[in-house]
Amino acid sequence: MAETTDPDRCGLSSAAATARLAADGPNELPKTGRRSVWRIAVEVLREPMLALLLAGGTAYLLLGDLTEALILLGFATFSVVVTVVQEARTEHVLEALRDLSAPRALVIRDGIRLHVPGREVVKGDLIVLEQGDRIAADALLIESGDLQADESLLTGESLPVGKQVAAGDANGAHRPGGDGQPYVYSGSLVTRGSGIARVLATGPRSEIGRIGQSLATLDTEAPRLRSETTRIVTWCAAGGTAVALLVVLLYGLLRGGWIDAVLAGIAIGMSMLPEEFPVVLTVFLAMGAWRIGKVGVLTRRAAAIETLGSATVLCTDKTGTLTENRMSLAELWLPSGETLAIGADIATPAAWHRLIETAALASAAQPSDPMEIALQEARTAVPAIAATGDTLVHAYALRPELLAMSNIWQDGASLIMATKGAPEAIADLCQLAAPDRAAMTAAVEAMAGRGIRVLAVATATPPDSTWRESQFDYDYALTGLVGLADPLRASVPAAVAECRSAGIRVVMITGDYAATARSIATQAGIADGEVLTGTALDTLDDSALADRLKAVTVFARIMPEQKLRIVQAYKALGEIVAMTGDGVNDAPSLKAAHIGVAMGKRGTDVAREAAAIVLLDDDFGSIVESVRLGRRIYDNIRKAMAFIFAVHVPIAGLALLPLFFGLPLLFGPIHIALLEMVIDPVCALVFEAERDEDDIMARPPRDPNEPLFSIGMIAWSVVQGGAAFAMLATVFFVETWGGMPEAELRALIFFALIAELIALILVNRSFGASLEEAVSRQNVALRYVILAIAAISALILFLPSAQVLLKFGSIAWSDMALALGLGAVLLVVLEGIKPLVRRSLAAAARTPPVRTAALA
């Protein structure tokens, strides 16, 4: 501890600090409690789809249908376990990412400097700031020594900003960002210098606290897919109940056996109950979360993956998302007018070595400033200049009146002075003539236009070891200019290009300057468009902003509340908005977007808590993989739904057909339960495992208002199911009139139906029309399901007890060949008419016959 005697630097008394802490509360933001496994399980069980699965399974159990009950309860349990494990894993990883060590602050109280936990800092405290400190509260500088702070978590700016002592009380309005402010902000990092500041705001009253509080007023977007599936399930349940009641009435009125009528009604009701829909949705989304977790993406809510697949606008910040969030040497300039762009490998010609070496010698030997770190790394990367035996003997620090710093090095008897700083300051030190100054200024402006931060470098030779009072007292020669930039991530251009090919509009929203933002956007491949600054945005009302959104691709100098307004404006236009970010300033827009995507490595706790998806590796390319998986999930859900609709047409038709013609019923509850043992695993396992369509990232996002259960999908399903039913009905009538016994006919139709179910699986595996693709597309789950079906069929054929249970008669091998042949014919027919149906649906909708999910 150190004692302070200056009465203006004594700070609060301990008693006053204690009283203020009790009155204002701790200097921290309310944290969302970590969800326990039991809490996650309760939240999962409250989902309507899982509740329907459990309710259906329980109902079948009460009715005595153990097989169907176990199927439903088994899938419900599987979905719960997968979802709970995935979300619990997410919570564990987020906990590991969180910095558990409470930040501490050096404060002055009772004239004594002492360390206190950051949560105990109060308004009025004097906090001492040193290089490397995380600032504990919003404060006003009252003493400063070349203080710079990194405020990127609040502003998105990639470079530290200089601070200066307040002139007077400085009580005016202020916001983070920009050089020359007397204010420092909670959460910022001191990158250079030192200072003392008086705390103005703590906890929720600080700038970071206000952002955190705004999250409480935002509601997350409800998944459209889930609500739509709930609605269709309700409709199907009502329809199935109505058909079952109709069957009971028809049977009872036409045949008079009301007990048999009730059994027939139960059979048809079982065949039409919509339990497969919640199975498909819950299993697909749970498995999707597991699949995407393998590539380093955590999903805090599984439905967000499917929503990301429908994104139309991707709003991305710049620093750390598109760029690497580190400075590197980008360009060099010599007074002769020569320029050199630096690649990933700093293989610079010898003529440029002196400029790199001088810039590094003018930097701190153990730097913390990002630009100085980049200069030292550049020097180390060139073996010819990496090593030096020089000794630092004197240094001149950066001063407000002269934005330049110098280091004097001694090598034996020789002295060399290396200086770097703002180009205008170095021009003054070198006393450049007007033409030379104009040439340097032109080079600086050219680099700045490409988003490059420019420093000028000069050298001088001290005459002796008697150090001059000012840097102006030496004779300098201009060495050149060094340009530094936050480099673009290598994977970004390809990822942005893929987004564009997929019809996803990528826009940049950043707190950085317009020239830098435009340069990075160009390098990233973001489409050319207008640049809108935060100042200009404030002059626009909502209507004018909506008009500008169509042309703007880069938003620069944007404040947090403006990011939120941009996201909400896109949503008002009907766009599906994905937002990426890592800083506290991104949190409100992350939560307001349809899909918030936070960075895991460098992202703040607030950002990760607000987001639906977290990228563990901070790789922008992972977003594209998420989009791809989201589209695949949606495609496969539509394929499964089409199969479900199609397969129930022949089942329901065969249950109703004998009633109208006074013939014996073919199927009872046990046969329907056996068929469900085929349908349920096919829906949940086979279609979930189907690979991407070839054009999955070459087609535009689906219309946000497009229903999952479109007229085109239902029509195509009815066509499939109707074709299958027509073939089976034909065989049924021919064999009935030919005198085939009832038991044998039941067995023939059952196995023929199984063969046609397999044909419907193969037809719906792909949206394209290709018989070869329908059969040969890789799908391990399908292989196992078909083997299981074959094994069960063999047991039925060769076990007399199974035949007695199912009321099957023995059928000839020719009849079995007929059953298999019906499936093969159905497959060929449906694959053949796919193009015709697609063209008919496209013509009906008055749209070009493109290859889309309309057939699903």
Phi, psi and omega in degrees: 000145178237143183262141179247131182258340179296122183299333178280353182241020181275340178074191179286160170279159179300322180294318180294320179296319179297318181295318180292324178297320179291325182282317186267341184089170183293156180274074180202162178265144175300131180258140173290124181298143179292133182282130176282168178300320181293322179294319177298316181299317179298318179296320180295317183292343178278352178295134184302322184294314179293324177299320178294319177301311182295320179295318178296317179298318179295320180297315178298324179296318179292330178280354179090005179270083186296322183299307181296322179299315180295324178299309182295313181294325177296315178292323178298315179297316178301313181297318179298314183297313181298315182294316180296315180299316182295313182288327175294320176300319178300315180297320180296317181292319178298323178295320179293326180288334184288138178281108185281340181282120181292129179297146179248158181229146175264114183240162176249117177226136183056031179077007183241136176277128178211151178273132177228155174301144181303328181292346182262002175290137183233165177300134181097344177298148168263121179250138180265128185248130177230161179304131180094352181284144169268120186291132190272341184200164173291134187208163179251125181291130173243353176205135185211140173232091179052048185277130172231147183226141175269111182251024187297330180294336181260330187245336186086356179290138187275348185241150176297155178243143180282149179239152176220157184295144182294143173264107184080210183282333179050056182262010182289177178295145181206152178221157178297155175103145177094145180282157170086006179281151173269004185255142172240156191231145179304136180092345178284161183242131176282116182262343180200150172080195182209170179180175174231137183223149178262127185291131179255328184207144179230165173052228184292348180271351178282171179300315179293328179291322179296322177296315179299320180293327182296337180296329183293339183270358183255138177258140176286152184285130178287134180297126182291322184299318183294316181293324180292320179293322177301319180295316182291327177297318179298316179297315182295322179297318179296318179295317179298319179296318180297317180295319179299318178295322178297320178298315179301314181296314180299313182297313182295319182286322184277330186240341175083353179265095188287330177294314176296327178297318179295319178297320178295321178296319178298319181298312181290326177297319177298323182289339185247359176296139189270038183294338181293332182298307177296328176302310182301311186294311184293315182292318181299315183289321178295316178292327176297318177297322178292316181297315184286336175295333180290342179253021172087027178236122178264136178249116179282335174222119188301324183296341181295332181295312180297321179297321178299327178295341180256008183300138177251335179228130176245110178266121183236142171278174186262299190294119176084345178258302173275329181254173184273359181058040173209148180274148174214156179292127186244326186204148178234151178218135178252152179304339178288350180101355179287144176232155179217121174274134184264129177271190180299322175260125186277070179268072185271143175298158184301331183297339183261355184298320183298321179296315179297316182296317181296318179298320178291320179293335178277001181255168177294144181295324176238079191284154169240342177291132183303323181290320179292324175300317180296320180293319179292322178295322179296321179293317181296330183286349179253102186305327184294338182235006186293321185264144177210146177256011183291156179239130178286122184246341179197155180214147173244123184278162175294134180235151179304325181280345178215106184277065178209152177225152184224146171236135177252126183244147179243129177234096186069238179268355185268146175241138177224135181249122179250129186229140174216157179171196179298139183306320181292326178291317179294324177298321177293317180297321182277353180051052183294142174290161185304314180296320180293320178296320180295320179295318179293319180298320179297318178295319179298315182294324178295316178295316181299324178295339177263013177079024184255135175275129190246134171237142175263149184231138179218164177229156175214160178242104178299135182290332181200188182270011174272100189288134181286159183290325185230155176294339179291348186271017178238161177261120187250155171234131181292127178268324179153193179242143172243131179252132182238146181214155172277107190291149177290141174297138185299329185276352189292311183305316179295321180294318178295319179299320179292323176299316181295319179294334179272006177079017180262123180277123180259125176234148180257133175236115186217157174271359184281175183288156186299316183296316179295315181298316181296321179296313180295320179299320179295316179297324182285344182089013176293137187304144176299142180184188182282156173250125180245124180269163179298323179297317179291325181298323181296338181274355184261136170277178186299321181294316180293323178296319179301322178293321182288332183302332183293335185250342186277134174240348179226125173250120185241155181054048184261135177268163185306314182293336177286324175302315179298319181294322179296314179300316181293327178293318177297318180296323179295334178277000179091010179281152171264113194255126168252138183230127176255153178180169180223337186270169175300325181296342180271345190301313180300317180289329176298319182284326183285332181293159174299321178226114174265129182241111182257155177272135186277318186289306186254358182292150178280161178302319183298318180295316182293323179292329183279340188273160175266335182228139180236127177269111183294325184262005179057025184267120179301328179298335178294334177296319179297318177298324178294318178298315180301314181294321178299318178292321178297317179300314182295316177303313184290328174297317180294322177298315181295318179296320178298318178297317181299312178300314184296317188289334181280344178295306179293327180296311180294321180297317180290334176285327183271329188305310182299333182295320185286339183246011176065029181259162179297145178294140179277311189239139173247186181304324183292325178291321179296318179299321179294321177295322179296332177294339174272313188294313185298308179294329178297312180299313189278329187253310186293308184289329177297327184273357180297139182283176182297150166290151183299329184257023189299326179251020178240009179240154182291161176300150179292156177300126181303334180268001180292126180288148176297317181261078183282163177299321179298318180296314181295319180298316179295322178296319179295322177299314180298307182297323179295320178296317179297316181295320180299319180293316181293320180296321178299312179298318181302312182290318181299313182289326178296311179291338177278356175090018178293134179302152184302314183296318179292321179297320179298316180295317180299311182295323180297311181291327176294322178295320177299317179297321180286329173299317178297320177298319178295325175301309184296321180296321186271004180290336184218150176281338182281160179261100179203113180297320179297317181293324180299326183268325191260352180303132183292129176198101183297321181298320179297320179301314181291322180296316179295320176298319179295319178297318179297320180294317180295319179298320179296319178299317180295321183290326189252354178254111180302323181296324178293321179294322178295316180300319184269358182061041178261146171258165178287135180243152181285160178297331178294323177293322177295322177297323177298316180300313179294323179297323177300319178297317180296317180296318179300317179300312181296316182297311183293319176296327180289325183268357179308309180299322180295317180295319181298317179294322180295317179294321180294319179294321179296325179272357181057042176232157179299148181283072180272161179278101182229189180276014182299329181282349184279000000 
